């Protein structure tokens, strides 16, 4: 099964074109959808999750026409939105049991077994009697995944899942997602490049509603490798460098500013070549798209 998005468009009432002729094919496994805030990631995720309409184009999931047969999609979809409320006074176990019965799992014993298995899977079994209001951010996210996994979904969408998680929680959440990605389509929508580097074997970058790069992270890195140059400068020198070079990123390192520049050849002897990473790909492609916008 794969998810296929073709010529998808969405313009909001205020004139913002949030999805602009989007074409993507997403196979089983972890797929990273990367883009800055406002790129259109949530709009695309909500459309795939059947929570909002597109203006034109098509989405198919296996044989299912996602834009038409919403019920069929909902039966095999797990969606973890950016923010979701929990009932603070309900225990994790009771809440999952309730959602399981809403999903049509009618046998009490079967539900109990399923809920216990899911709580083990997301490492919350010891907290099953605790009220959801007492959960940390990471625990809530893992609870959200348990809820999204009810009903054995074929497609799981997680929108900006690690914002606000501490490094340990984030790590645990990543491990859980990659486990799920072994036999499900998992779309991870994020503005955190590192999350995609660590987790995804397929990805796309979107900006201003358009897909501006797609493929395997390592291949995308290979495309810019050899064109990324670095130099350590004083902050005061930055404007001159911005003027003279295509600076794709700046980072403070030990009190000095390290700049990365995109150039086919060495800009001058003061620059040294760096091994490109996904962050360089991201900033190069976003920079190109933004420049187009300014022309
Ligand atoms: P992302 O998830 O990448 O941050 P969004 O899909 O939330 O991006 O937003 C894409 C663009 O659409 C932004 O310019 C945003 O302001 C706009 N937008 C999002 N939702 C709405 C809406 N309901 N009505 C009008 N504009 C919206």
PDB file of C-alpha atoms and ligand atoms in Angstrom:
ATOM      1  CA  UNK A   1       0.000   0.000   0.000  1.00  0.00           C
ATOM      2  CA  UNK A   2       1.190   3.524  -0.727  1.00  0.00           C
ATOM      3  CA  UNK A   3      -0.204   7.017  -0.375  1.00  0.00           C
ATOM      4  CA  UNK A   4      -0.283   8.955  -3.618  1.00  0.00           C
ATOM      5  CA  UNK A   5      -0.902  12.688  -3.768  1.00  0.00           C
ATOM      6  CA  UNK A   6      -1.360  14.253  -7.202  1.00  0.00           C
ATOM      7  CA  UNK A   7      -1.722  17.910  -8.187  1.00  0.00           C
ATOM      8  CA  UNK A   8      -3.227  18.824  -4.842  1.00  0.00           C
ATOM      9  CA  UNK A   9      -4.237  22.456  -4.280  1.00  0.00           C
ATOM     10  CA  UNK A  10      -5.777  24.401  -1.429  1.00  0.00           C
ATOM     11  CA  UNK A  11      -6.304  28.139  -1.111  1.00  0.00           C
ATOM     12  CA  UNK A  12      -7.900  29.462   2.080  1.00  0.00           C
ATOM     13  CA  UNK A  13     -10.623  32.087   2.110  1.00  0.00           C
ATOM     14  CA  UNK A  14      -8.048  34.775   2.966  1.00  0.00           C
ATOM     15  CA  UNK A  15      -6.177  34.068  -0.308  1.00  0.00           C
ATOM     16  CA  UNK A  16      -3.268  32.080   1.221  1.00  0.00           C
ATOM     17  CA  UNK A  17      -2.284  29.246  -1.134  1.00  0.00           C
ATOM     18  CA  UNK A  18      -1.334  26.690   1.508  1.00  0.00           C
ATOM     19  CA  UNK A  19      -0.948  23.717  -0.879  1.00  0.00           C
ATOM     20  CA  UNK A  20       0.364  24.488  -4.346  1.00  0.00           C
ATOM     21  CA  UNK A  21       0.298  21.629  -6.901  1.00  0.00           C
ATOM     22  CA  UNK A  22       1.628  19.051  -4.458  1.00  0.00           C
ATOM     23  CA  UNK A  23       2.770  15.668  -5.855  1.00  0.00           C
ATOM     24  CA  UNK A  24       4.119  12.989  -3.519  1.00  0.00           C
ATOM     25  CA  UNK A  25       4.216   9.208  -3.373  1.00  0.00           C
ATOM     26  CA  UNK A  26       4.693   7.870   0.123  1.00  0.00           C
ATOM     27  CA  UNK A  27       5.521   4.190   0.654  1.00  0.00           C
ATOM     28  CA  UNK A  28       5.472   2.123   3.838  1.00  0.00           C
ATOM     29  CA  UNK A  29       8.058   3.282   6.380  1.00  0.00           C
ATOM     30  CA  UNK A  30       8.924   6.572   8.013  1.00  0.00           C
ATOM     31  CA  UNK A  31       8.418   9.563   5.741  1.00  0.00           C
ATOM     32  CA  UNK A  32       9.622  12.988   6.867  1.00  0.00           C
ATOM     33  CA  UNK A  33       7.756  16.087   5.726  1.00  0.00           C
ATOM     34  CA  UNK A  34      10.031  18.980   6.501  1.00  0.00           C
ATOM     35  CA  UNK A  35       9.351  22.687   6.142  1.00  0.00           C
ATOM     36  CA  UNK A  36       9.474  25.994   8.004  1.00  0.00           C
ATOM     37  CA  UNK A  37       6.495  27.236   9.986  1.00  0.00           C
ATOM     38  CA  UNK A  38       3.735  28.272   7.625  1.00  0.00           C
ATOM     39  CA  UNK A  39       5.013  26.003   4.799  1.00  0.00           C
ATOM     40  CA  UNK A  40       1.694  24.150   4.538  1.00  0.00           C
ATOM     41  CA  UNK A  41       2.557  20.952   6.402  1.00  0.00           C
ATOM     42  CA  UNK A  42      -0.485  20.965   8.691  1.00  0.00           C
ATOM     43  CA  UNK A  43      -2.780  21.895   5.827  1.00  0.00           C
ATOM     44  CA  UNK A  44      -1.505  18.877   3.889  1.00  0.00           C
ATOM     45  CA  UNK A  45      -1.707  16.571   6.928  1.00  0.00           C
ATOM     46  CA  UNK A  46      -5.246  17.681   7.747  1.00  0.00           C
ATOM     47  CA  UNK A  47      -6.299  17.113   4.144  1.00  0.00           C
ATOM     48  CA  UNK A  48      -4.854  13.579   4.123  1.00  0.00           C
ATOM     49  CA  UNK A  49      -6.527  12.952   7.497  1.00  0.00           C
ATOM     50  CA  UNK A  50      -9.885  13.937   5.882  1.00  0.00           C
ATOM     51  CA  UNK A  51     -10.296  16.884   8.262  1.00  0.00           C
ATOM     52  CA  UNK A  52     -10.442  19.486   5.529  1.00  0.00           C
ATOM     53  CA  UNK A  53     -11.278  19.669   1.836  1.00  0.00           C
ATOM     54  CA  UNK A  54      -8.870  20.291  -1.027  1.00  0.00           C
ATOM     55  CA  UNK A  55      -9.796  22.562  -3.954  1.00  0.00           C
ATOM     56  CA  UNK A  56      -8.465  20.182  -6.610  1.00  0.00           C
ATOM     57  CA  UNK A  57      -6.192  17.208  -7.170  1.00  0.00           C
ATOM     58  CA  UNK A  58      -6.331  13.680  -5.820  1.00  0.00           C
ATOM     59  CA  UNK A  59      -5.125  11.553  -2.923  1.00  0.00           C
ATOM     60  CA  UNK A  60      -5.288   7.759  -2.968  1.00  0.00           C
ATOM     61  CA  UNK A  61      -4.331   5.318  -0.245  1.00  0.00           C
ATOM     62  CA  UNK A  62      -4.047   1.916  -1.878  1.00  0.00           C
ATOM     63  CA  UNK A  63      -7.421   1.592  -3.595  1.00  0.00           C
ATOM     64  CA  UNK A  64      -9.125   4.243  -1.486  1.00  0.00           C
ATOM     65  CA  UNK A  65      -9.999   7.651  -2.906  1.00  0.00           C
ATOM     66  CA  UNK A  66      -9.138   9.687   0.189  1.00  0.00           C
ATOM     67  CA  UNK A  67     -10.972  12.857  -0.821  1.00  0.00           C
ATOM     68  CA  UNK A  68     -14.213  10.975  -1.569  1.00  0.00           C
ATOM     69  CA  UNK A  69     -14.336   7.935   0.680  1.00  0.00           C
ATOM     70  CA  UNK A  70     -13.556   9.575   4.009  1.00  0.00           C
ATOM     71  CA  UNK A  71     -15.059   6.809   6.149  1.00  0.00           C
ATOM     72  CA  UNK A  72     -12.823   4.183   4.564  1.00  0.00           C
ATOM     73  CA  UNK A  73      -9.748   6.332   5.298  1.00  0.00           C
ATOM     74  CA  UNK A  74     -10.795   6.978   8.892  1.00  0.00           C
ATOM     75  CA  UNK A  75     -11.038   3.237   9.540  1.00  0.00           C
ATOM     76  CA  UNK A  76      -7.349   2.753   8.750  1.00  0.00           C
ATOM     77  CA  UNK A  77      -5.934   6.093   9.876  1.00  0.00           C
ATOM     78  CA  UNK A  78      -4.175   7.049  13.098  1.00  0.00           C
ATOM     79  CA  UNK A  79      -3.728  10.815  13.478  1.00  0.00           C
ATOM     80  CA  UNK A  80      -1.748  12.565  16.169  1.00  0.00           C
ATOM     81  CA  UNK A  81      -2.356  16.294  15.745  1.00  0.00           C
ATOM     82  CA  UNK A  82       0.051  19.043  16.817  1.00  0.00           C
ATOM     83  CA  UNK A  83      -1.965  19.712  19.931  1.00  0.00           C
ATOM     84  CA  UNK A  84      -4.618  17.546  21.388  1.00  0.00           C
ATOM     85  CA  UNK A  85      -6.597  17.915  24.558  1.00  0.00           C
ATOM     86  CA  UNK A  86      -6.901  15.133  27.096  1.00  0.00           C
ATOM     87  CA  UNK A  87      -9.551  14.672  29.728  1.00  0.00           C
ATOM     88  CA  UNK A  88      -7.453  15.493  32.817  1.00  0.00           C
ATOM     89  CA  UNK A  89      -9.515  13.473  35.310  1.00  0.00           C
ATOM     90  CA  UNK A  90      -9.615  10.219  33.330  1.00  0.00           C
ATOM     91  CA  UNK A  91      -6.978   7.500  33.670  1.00  0.00           C
ATOM     92  CA  UNK A  92      -4.924   6.414  30.652  1.00  0.00           C
ATOM     93  CA  UNK A  93      -6.432   2.936  30.850  1.00  0.00           C
ATOM     94  CA  UNK A  94     -10.046   4.094  31.018  1.00  0.00           C
ATOM     95  CA  UNK A  95      -9.568   6.606  28.208  1.00  0.00           C
ATOM     96  CA  UNK A  96      -8.049   4.021  25.865  1.00  0.00           C
ATOM     97  CA  UNK A  97     -10.789   1.558  26.763  1.00  0.00           C
ATOM     98  CA  UNK A  98     -13.391   4.200  25.900  1.00  0.00           C
ATOM     99  CA  UNK A  99     -11.764   5.040  22.546  1.00  0.00           C
ATOM    100  CA  UNK A 100     -11.469   1.319  21.764  1.00  0.00           C
ATOM    101  CA  UNK A 101     -15.206   0.866  22.237  1.00  0.00           C
ATOM    102  CA  UNK A 102     -15.849   3.907  20.014  1.00  0.00           C
ATOM    103  CA  UNK A 103     -13.716   2.178  17.377  1.00  0.00           C
ATOM    104  CA  UNK A 104     -16.069  -0.780  17.536  1.00  0.00           C
ATOM    105  CA  UNK A 105     -14.113  -3.202  19.712  1.00  0.00           C
ATOM    106  CA  UNK A 106     -17.144  -4.485  21.592  1.00  0.00           C
ATOM    107  CA  UNK A 107     -15.849  -7.423  23.640  1.00  0.00           C
ATOM    108  CA  UNK A 108     -14.772  -6.233  27.076  1.00  0.00           C
ATOM    109  CA  UNK A 109     -12.062  -8.875  27.494  1.00  0.00           C
ATOM    110  CA  UNK A 110     -10.628  -8.189  24.037  1.00  0.00           C
ATOM    111  CA  UNK A 111     -10.532  -4.448  24.789  1.00  0.00           C
ATOM    112  CA  UNK A 112      -8.776  -5.030  28.091  1.00  0.00           C
ATOM    113  CA  UNK A 113      -6.108  -7.133  26.443  1.00  0.00           C
ATOM    114  CA  UNK A 114      -5.614  -4.668  23.601  1.00  0.00           C
ATOM    115  CA  UNK A 115      -5.394  -1.649  25.937  1.00  0.00           C
ATOM    116  CA  UNK A 116      -2.838  -3.405  28.152  1.00  0.00           C
ATOM    117  CA  UNK A 117      -0.746  -4.380  25.106  1.00  0.00           C
ATOM    118  CA  UNK A 118      -0.794  -0.808  23.775  1.00  0.00           C
ATOM    119  CA  UNK A 119       0.131   0.677  27.155  1.00  0.00           C
ATOM    120  CA  UNK A 120       3.084  -1.704  27.329  1.00  0.00           C
ATOM    121  CA  UNK A 121       4.096  -0.781  23.816  1.00  0.00           C
ATOM    122  CA  UNK A 122       4.258   2.961  24.555  1.00  0.00           C
ATOM    123  CA  UNK A 123       5.854   2.309  27.934  1.00  0.00           C
ATOM    124  CA  UNK A 124       2.974   3.696  30.011  1.00  0.00           C
ATOM    125  CA  UNK A 125       1.694   0.499  31.558  1.00  0.00           C
ATOM    126  CA  UNK A 126       2.993   1.457  35.015  1.00  0.00           C
ATOM    127  CA  UNK A 127       1.066   4.736  34.731  1.00  0.00           C
ATOM    128  CA  UNK A 128      -2.161   3.168  33.483  1.00  0.00           C
ATOM    129  CA  UNK A 129      -4.134   4.183  36.600  1.00  0.00           C
ATOM    130  CA  UNK A 130      -2.811   7.778  36.590  1.00  0.00           C
ATOM    131  CA  UNK A 131      -5.042  10.563  35.414  1.00  0.00           C
ATOM    132  CA  UNK A 132      -4.027  12.053  32.062  1.00  0.00           C
ATOM    133  CA  UNK A 133      -3.853  15.526  33.635  1.00  0.00           C
ATOM    134  CA  UNK A 134      -0.755  14.425  35.573  1.00  0.00           C
ATOM    135  CA  UNK A 135       1.173  13.317  32.434  1.00  0.00           C
ATOM    136  CA  UNK A 136       4.289  15.146  31.159  1.00  0.00           C
ATOM    137  CA  UNK A 137       4.471  16.341  27.520  1.00  0.00           C
ATOM    138  CA  UNK A 138       6.305  13.195  26.451  1.00  0.00           C
ATOM    139  CA  UNK A 139       3.862  10.913  28.242  1.00  0.00           C
ATOM    140  CA  UNK A 140       0.933  12.687  26.590  1.00  0.00           C
ATOM    141  CA  UNK A 141       2.549  12.234  23.173  1.00  0.00           C
ATOM    142  CA  UNK A 142       3.076   8.541  23.809  1.00  0.00           C
ATOM    143  CA  UNK A 143      -0.489   8.249  25.038  1.00  0.00           C
ATOM    144  CA  UNK A 144      -1.571   9.976  21.802  1.00  0.00           C
ATOM    145  CA  UNK A 145       0.339   7.348  19.821  1.00  0.00           C
ATOM    146  CA  UNK A 146      -1.344   4.538  21.759  1.00  0.00           C
ATOM    147  CA  UNK A 147      -4.697   6.120  20.923  1.00  0.00           C
ATOM    148  CA  UNK A 148      -3.692   6.553  17.265  1.00  0.00           C
ATOM    149  CA  UNK A 149      -2.630   2.887  17.114  1.00  0.00           C
ATOM    150  CA  UNK A 150      -6.029   1.566  18.205  1.00  0.00           C
ATOM    151  CA  UNK A 151      -7.708  -0.267  15.350  1.00  0.00           C
ATOM    152  CA  UNK A 152      -4.428  -1.268  13.659  1.00  0.00           C
ATOM    153  CA  UNK A 153      -4.038   1.691  11.287  1.00  0.00           C
ATOM    154  CA  UNK A 154      -2.256   1.409   7.912  1.00  0.00           C
ATOM    155  CA  UNK A 155      -1.438   5.106   7.863  1.00  0.00           C
ATOM    156  CA  UNK A 156      -0.224   7.143  10.814  1.00  0.00           C
ATOM    157  CA  UNK A 157       0.214  10.892  10.690  1.00  0.00           C
ATOM    158  CA  UNK A 158       2.108  12.731  13.400  1.00  0.00           C
ATOM    159  CA  UNK A 159       2.230  16.503  13.231  1.00  0.00           C
ATOM    160  CA  UNK A 160       5.190  18.263  14.950  1.00  0.00           C
ATOM    161  CA  UNK A 161       5.404  15.557  17.585  1.00  0.00           C
ATOM    162  CA  UNK A 162       8.606  16.430  19.417  1.00  0.00           C
ATOM    163  CA  UNK A 163       8.107  20.162  20.011  1.00  0.00           C
ATOM    164  CA  UNK A 164       8.344  20.688  23.749  1.00  0.00           C
ATOM    165  CA  UNK A 165       9.761  17.248  24.604  1.00  0.00           C
ATOM    166  CA  UNK A 166      12.984  16.927  26.580  1.00  0.00           C
ATOM    167  CA  UNK A 167      15.826  14.924  24.941  1.00  0.00           C
ATOM    168  CA  UNK A 168      15.018  11.676  26.782  1.00  0.00           C
ATOM    169  CA  UNK A 169      11.324  11.894  25.948  1.00  0.00           C
ATOM    170  CA  UNK A 170      12.173  12.728  22.361  1.00  0.00           C
ATOM    171  CA  UNK A 171      14.468   9.759  22.070  1.00  0.00           C
ATOM    172  CA  UNK A 172      11.874   7.391  23.453  1.00  0.00           C
ATOM    173  CA  UNK A 173       9.257   8.819  21.105  1.00  0.00           C
ATOM    174  CA  UNK A 174      11.599   8.380  18.115  1.00  0.00           C
ATOM    175  CA  UNK A 175      12.239   4.743  18.979  1.00  0.00           C
ATOM    176  CA  UNK A 176       8.534   4.103  19.226  1.00  0.00           C
ATOM    177  CA  UNK A 177       7.859   5.742  15.849  1.00  0.00           C
ATOM    178  CA  UNK A 178      10.562   3.805  14.010  1.00  0.00           C
ATOM    179  CA  UNK A 179       9.207   0.577  15.429  1.00  0.00           C
ATOM    180  CA  UNK A 180       5.743   1.452  14.107  1.00  0.00           C
ATOM    181  CA  UNK A 181       7.248   2.476  10.736  1.00  0.00           C
ATOM    182  CA  UNK A 182       8.400  -1.078  10.098  1.00  0.00           C
ATOM    183  CA  UNK A 183       5.012  -2.122   8.715  1.00  0.00           C
ATOM    184  CA  UNK A 184       2.913   1.051   8.429  1.00  0.00           C
ATOM    185  CA  UNK A 185       3.059   4.297   6.466  1.00  0.00           C
ATOM    186  CA  UNK A 186       4.137   6.879   9.035  1.00  0.00           C
ATOM    187  CA  UNK A 187       4.251  10.542   8.035  1.00  0.00           C
ATOM    188  CA  UNK A 188       6.215  12.713  10.386  1.00  0.00           C
ATOM    189  CA  UNK A 189       5.595  16.385   9.799  1.00  0.00           C
ATOM    190  CA  UNK A 190       8.194  18.620  11.419  1.00  0.00           C
ATOM    191  CA  UNK A 191      10.383  21.726  11.171  1.00  0.00           C
ATOM    192  CA  UNK A 192      13.177  19.918  13.059  1.00  0.00           C
ATOM    193  CA  UNK A 193      15.741  18.663  10.540  1.00  0.00           C
ATOM    194  CA  UNK A 194      17.409  16.384  13.071  1.00  0.00           C
ATOM    195  CA  UNK A 195      14.197  14.406  13.602  1.00  0.00           C
ATOM    196  CA  UNK A 196      14.118  13.537   9.901  1.00  0.00           C
ATOM    197  CA  UNK A 197      17.869  12.777   9.785  1.00  0.00           C
ATOM    198  CA  UNK A 198      17.517  10.315  12.630  1.00  0.00           C
ATOM    199  CA  UNK A 199      14.324   8.630  11.600  1.00  0.00           C
ATOM    200  CA  UNK A 200      13.315   8.779   7.974  1.00  0.00           C
ATOM    201  CA  UNK A 201      14.469   6.907   4.887  1.00  0.00           C
ATOM    202  CA  UNK A 202      12.293   8.976   2.598  1.00  0.00           C
ATOM    203  CA  UNK A 203      11.360  12.636   2.796  1.00  0.00           C
ATOM    204  CA  UNK A 204      10.171  15.841   1.184  1.00  0.00           C
ATOM    205  CA  UNK A 205      10.825  19.494   1.897  1.00  0.00           C
ATOM    206  CA  UNK A 206       7.948  21.888   1.418  1.00  0.00           C
ATOM    207  CA  UNK A 207       7.984  25.659   1.375  1.00  0.00           C
ATOM    208  CA  UNK A 208       5.194  28.100   0.526  1.00  0.00           C
ATOM    209  CA  UNK A 209       2.902  25.156  -0.195  1.00  0.00           C
ATOM    210  CA  UNK A 210       5.228  23.593  -2.788  1.00  0.00           C
ATOM    211  CA  UNK A 211       7.344  20.457  -2.691  1.00  0.00           C
ATOM    212  CA  UNK A 212      10.852  21.808  -3.345  1.00  0.00           C
ATOM    213  CA  UNK A 213      12.851  18.592  -2.796  1.00  0.00           C
ATOM    214  CA  UNK A 214      12.039  14.931  -2.325  1.00  0.00           C
ATOM    215  CA  UNK A 215      13.870  11.626  -2.106  1.00  0.00           C
ATOM    216  CA  UNK A 216      16.124   9.693   0.228  1.00  0.00           C
ATOM    217  CA  UNK A 217      17.880  11.964   2.724  1.00  0.00           C
ATOM    218  CA  UNK A 218      21.320  10.566   1.781  1.00  0.00           C
ATOM    219  CA  UNK A 219      20.692  11.245  -1.933  1.00  0.00           C
ATOM    220  CA  UNK A 220      19.553  14.797  -1.253  1.00  0.00           C
ATOM    221  CA  UNK A 221      22.710  15.331   0.815  1.00  0.00           C
ATOM    222  CA  UNK A 222      24.853  13.913  -2.020  1.00  0.00           C
ATOM    223  CA  UNK A 223      23.366  16.495  -4.414  1.00  0.00           C
ATOM    224  CA  UNK A 224      24.747  19.445  -2.415  1.00  0.00           C
ATOM    225  CA  UNK A 225      27.908  17.769  -1.138  1.00  0.00           C
ATOM    226  CA  UNK A 226      31.002  19.514  -2.478  1.00  0.00           C
ATOM    227  CA  UNK A 227      29.151  22.843  -2.668  1.00  0.00           C
ATOM    228  CA  UNK A 228      29.021  23.685   1.033  1.00  0.00           C
ATOM    229  CA  UNK A 229      31.833  25.826   2.466  1.00  0.00           C
ATOM    230  CA  UNK A 230      32.400  26.999   5.977  1.00  0.00           C
ATOM    231  CA  UNK A 231      34.222  29.835   7.689  1.00  0.00           C
ATOM    232  CA  UNK A 232      34.404  31.227  11.199  1.00  0.00           C
ATOM    233  CA  UNK A 233      33.881  34.992  11.317  1.00  0.00           C
ATOM    234  CA  UNK A 234      33.224  37.825  13.747  1.00  0.00           C
ATOM    235  CA  UNK A 235      29.596  38.815  13.980  1.00  0.00           C
ATOM    236  CA  UNK A 236      30.410  42.269  12.608  1.00  0.00           C
ATOM    237  CA  UNK A 237      31.664  40.696   9.370  1.00  0.00           C
ATOM    238  CA  UNK A 238      28.349  38.998   8.682  1.00  0.00           C
ATOM    239  CA  UNK A 239      26.682  41.741   6.583  1.00  0.00           C
ATOM    240  CA  UNK A 240      29.667  41.826   4.173  1.00  0.00           C
ATOM    241  CA  UNK A 241      29.541  38.026   3.822  1.00  0.00           C
ATOM    242  CA  UNK A 242      25.800  38.065   3.229  1.00  0.00           C
ATOM    243  CA  UNK A 243      26.430  40.559   0.478  1.00  0.00           C
ATOM    244  CA  UNK A 244      29.297  38.644  -1.158  1.00  0.00           C
ATOM    245  CA  UNK A 245      28.171  35.015  -0.812  1.00  0.00           C
ATOM    246  CA  UNK A 246      25.141  32.759  -0.739  1.00  0.00           C
ATOM    247  CA  UNK A 247      25.131  32.265   3.025  1.00  0.00           C
ATOM    248  CA  UNK A 248      22.721  29.436   3.823  1.00  0.00           C
ATOM    249  CA  UNK A 249      23.129  29.293   7.604  1.00  0.00           C
ATOM    250  CA  UNK A 250      24.888  30.919  10.535  1.00  0.00           C
ATOM    251  CA  UNK A 251      25.597  29.326  13.855  1.00  0.00           C
ATOM    252  CA  UNK A 252      27.259  30.598  17.033  1.00  0.00           C
ATOM    253  CA  UNK A 253      30.154  28.347  18.007  1.00  0.00           C
ATOM    254  CA  UNK A 254      32.361  29.195  20.984  1.00  0.00           C
ATOM    255  CA  UNK A 255      31.605  32.920  20.739  1.00  0.00           C
ATOM    256  CA  UNK A 256      32.325  33.093  16.990  1.00  0.00           C
ATOM    257  CA  UNK A 257      29.910  32.853  14.108  1.00  0.00           C
ATOM    258  CA  UNK A 258      30.275  29.893  11.772  1.00  0.00           C
ATOM    259  CA  UNK A 259      28.749  30.486   8.386  1.00  0.00           C
ATOM    260  CA  UNK A 260      27.893  27.918   5.728  1.00  0.00           C
ATOM    261  CA  UNK A 261      27.966  29.120   2.142  1.00  0.00           C
ATOM    262  CA  UNK A 262      26.638  27.396  -0.980  1.00  0.00           C
ATOM    263  CA  UNK A 263      29.009  27.699  -3.931  1.00  0.00           C
ATOM    264  CA  UNK A 264      29.987  25.423  -6.828  1.00  0.00           C
ATOM    265  CA  UNK A 265      33.644  26.270  -6.195  1.00  0.00           C
ATOM    266  CA  UNK A 266      35.672  27.446  -3.188  1.00  0.00           C
ATOM    267  CA  UNK A 267      34.647  31.099  -2.624  1.00  0.00           C
ATOM    268  CA  UNK A 268      38.205  32.003  -1.520  1.00  0.00           C
ATOM    269  CA  UNK A 269      41.082  30.458   0.408  1.00  0.00           C
ATOM    270  CA  UNK A 270      39.589  31.460   3.792  1.00  0.00           C
ATOM    271  CA  UNK A 271      36.754  28.939   3.338  1.00  0.00           C
ATOM    272  CA  UNK A 272      37.064  25.218   3.904  1.00  0.00           C
ATOM    273  CA  UNK A 273      34.865  22.461   2.470  1.00  0.00           C
ATOM    274  CA  UNK A 274      32.490  20.699   4.854  1.00  0.00           C
ATOM    275  CA  UNK A 275      30.721  17.388   4.606  1.00  0.00           C
ATOM    276  CA  UNK A 276      27.159  18.430   3.852  1.00  0.00           C
ATOM    277  CA  UNK A 277      24.335  17.230   6.074  1.00  0.00           C
ATOM    278  CA  UNK A 278      20.568  17.394   5.816  1.00  0.00           C
ATOM    279  CA  UNK A 279      20.513  20.812   7.447  1.00  0.00           C
ATOM    280  CA  UNK A 280      22.656  22.151   4.563  1.00  0.00           C
ATOM    281  CA  UNK A 281      20.201  20.603   2.077  1.00  0.00           C
ATOM    282  CA  UNK A 282      17.289  22.162   3.929  1.00  0.00           C
ATOM    283  CA  UNK A 283      18.739  25.676   4.085  1.00  0.00           C
ATOM    284  CA  UNK A 284      20.017  25.529   0.489  1.00  0.00           C
ATOM    285  CA  UNK A 285      16.642  24.494  -0.926  1.00  0.00           C
ATOM    286  CA  UNK A 286      14.589  26.841   1.267  1.00  0.00           C
ATOM    287  CA  UNK A 287      16.982  29.690   0.369  1.00  0.00           C
ATOM    288  CA  UNK A 288      16.560  28.992  -3.364  1.00  0.00           C
ATOM    289  CA  UNK A 289      12.783  29.012  -3.026  1.00  0.00           C
ATOM    290  CA  UNK A 290      12.748  32.231  -1.022  1.00  0.00           C
ATOM    291  CA  UNK A 291      15.045  33.952  -3.554  1.00  0.00           C
ATOM    292  CA  UNK A 292      12.613  33.026  -6.321  1.00  0.00           C
ATOM    293  CA  UNK A 293       9.916  34.716  -4.279  1.00  0.00           C
ATOM    294  CA  UNK A 294      11.965  37.938  -4.052  1.00  0.00           C
ATOM    295  CA  UNK A 295      12.717  38.149  -7.800  1.00  0.00           C
TER     296      UNK A 295
HETATM  297  P1  LIG B   1       2.705  24.607   8.723  1.00  0.00           P
HETATM  298  O1  LIG B   1       1.987  23.445   9.304  1.00  0.00           O
HETATM  299  O2  LIG B   1       3.795  24.196   7.767  1.00  0.00           O
HETATM  300  O3  LIG B   1       3.208  25.573   9.759  1.00  0.00           O
HETATM  301  P2  LIG B   1       0.083  25.528   7.827  1.00  0.00           P
HETATM  302  O4  LIG B   1      -0.494  24.492   6.948  1.00  0.00           O
HETATM  303  O5  LIG B   1      -0.386  25.598   9.242  1.00  0.00           O
HETATM  304  O6  LIG B   1       1.694  25.416   7.786  1.00  0.00           O
HETATM  305  O7  LIG B   1      -0.135  26.944   7.170  1.00  0.00           O
HETATM  306  C1  LIG B   1       0.178  27.244   5.791  1.00  0.00           C
HETATM  307  C2  LIG B   1      -0.283  28.655   5.478  1.00  0.00           C
HETATM  308  O8  LIG B   1      -1.721  28.672   5.501  1.00  0.00           O
HETATM  309  C3  LIG B   1       0.160  29.703   6.471  1.00  0.00           C
HETATM  310  O9  LIG B   1       0.402  30.895   5.762  1.00  0.00           O
HETATM  311  C4  LIG B   1      -1.036  29.845   7.399  1.00  0.00           C
HETATM  312  O10 LIG B   1      -1.066  31.138   7.968  1.00  0.00           O
HETATM  313  C5  LIG B   1      -2.190  29.615   6.467  1.00  0.00           C
HETATM  314  N1  LIG B   1      -3.359  28.983   7.125  1.00  0.00           N
HETATM  315  C6  LIG B   1      -3.374  27.823   7.801  1.00  0.00           C
HETATM  316  N2  LIG B   1      -4.629  27.507   8.216  1.00  0.00           N
HETATM  317  C7  LIG B   1      -5.430  28.520   7.763  1.00  0.00           C
HETATM  318  C8  LIG B   1      -6.835  28.777   7.848  1.00  0.00           C
HETATM  319  N3  LIG B   1      -7.674  27.951   8.467  1.00  0.00           N
HETATM  320  N4  LIG B   1      -7.300  29.915   7.277  1.00  0.00           N
HETATM  321  C9  LIG B   1      -6.456  30.751   6.631  1.00  0.00           C
HETATM  322  N5  LIG B   1      -5.138  30.570   6.505  1.00  0.00           N
HETATM  323  C10 LIG B   1      -4.606  29.471   7.060  1.00  0.00           C
END
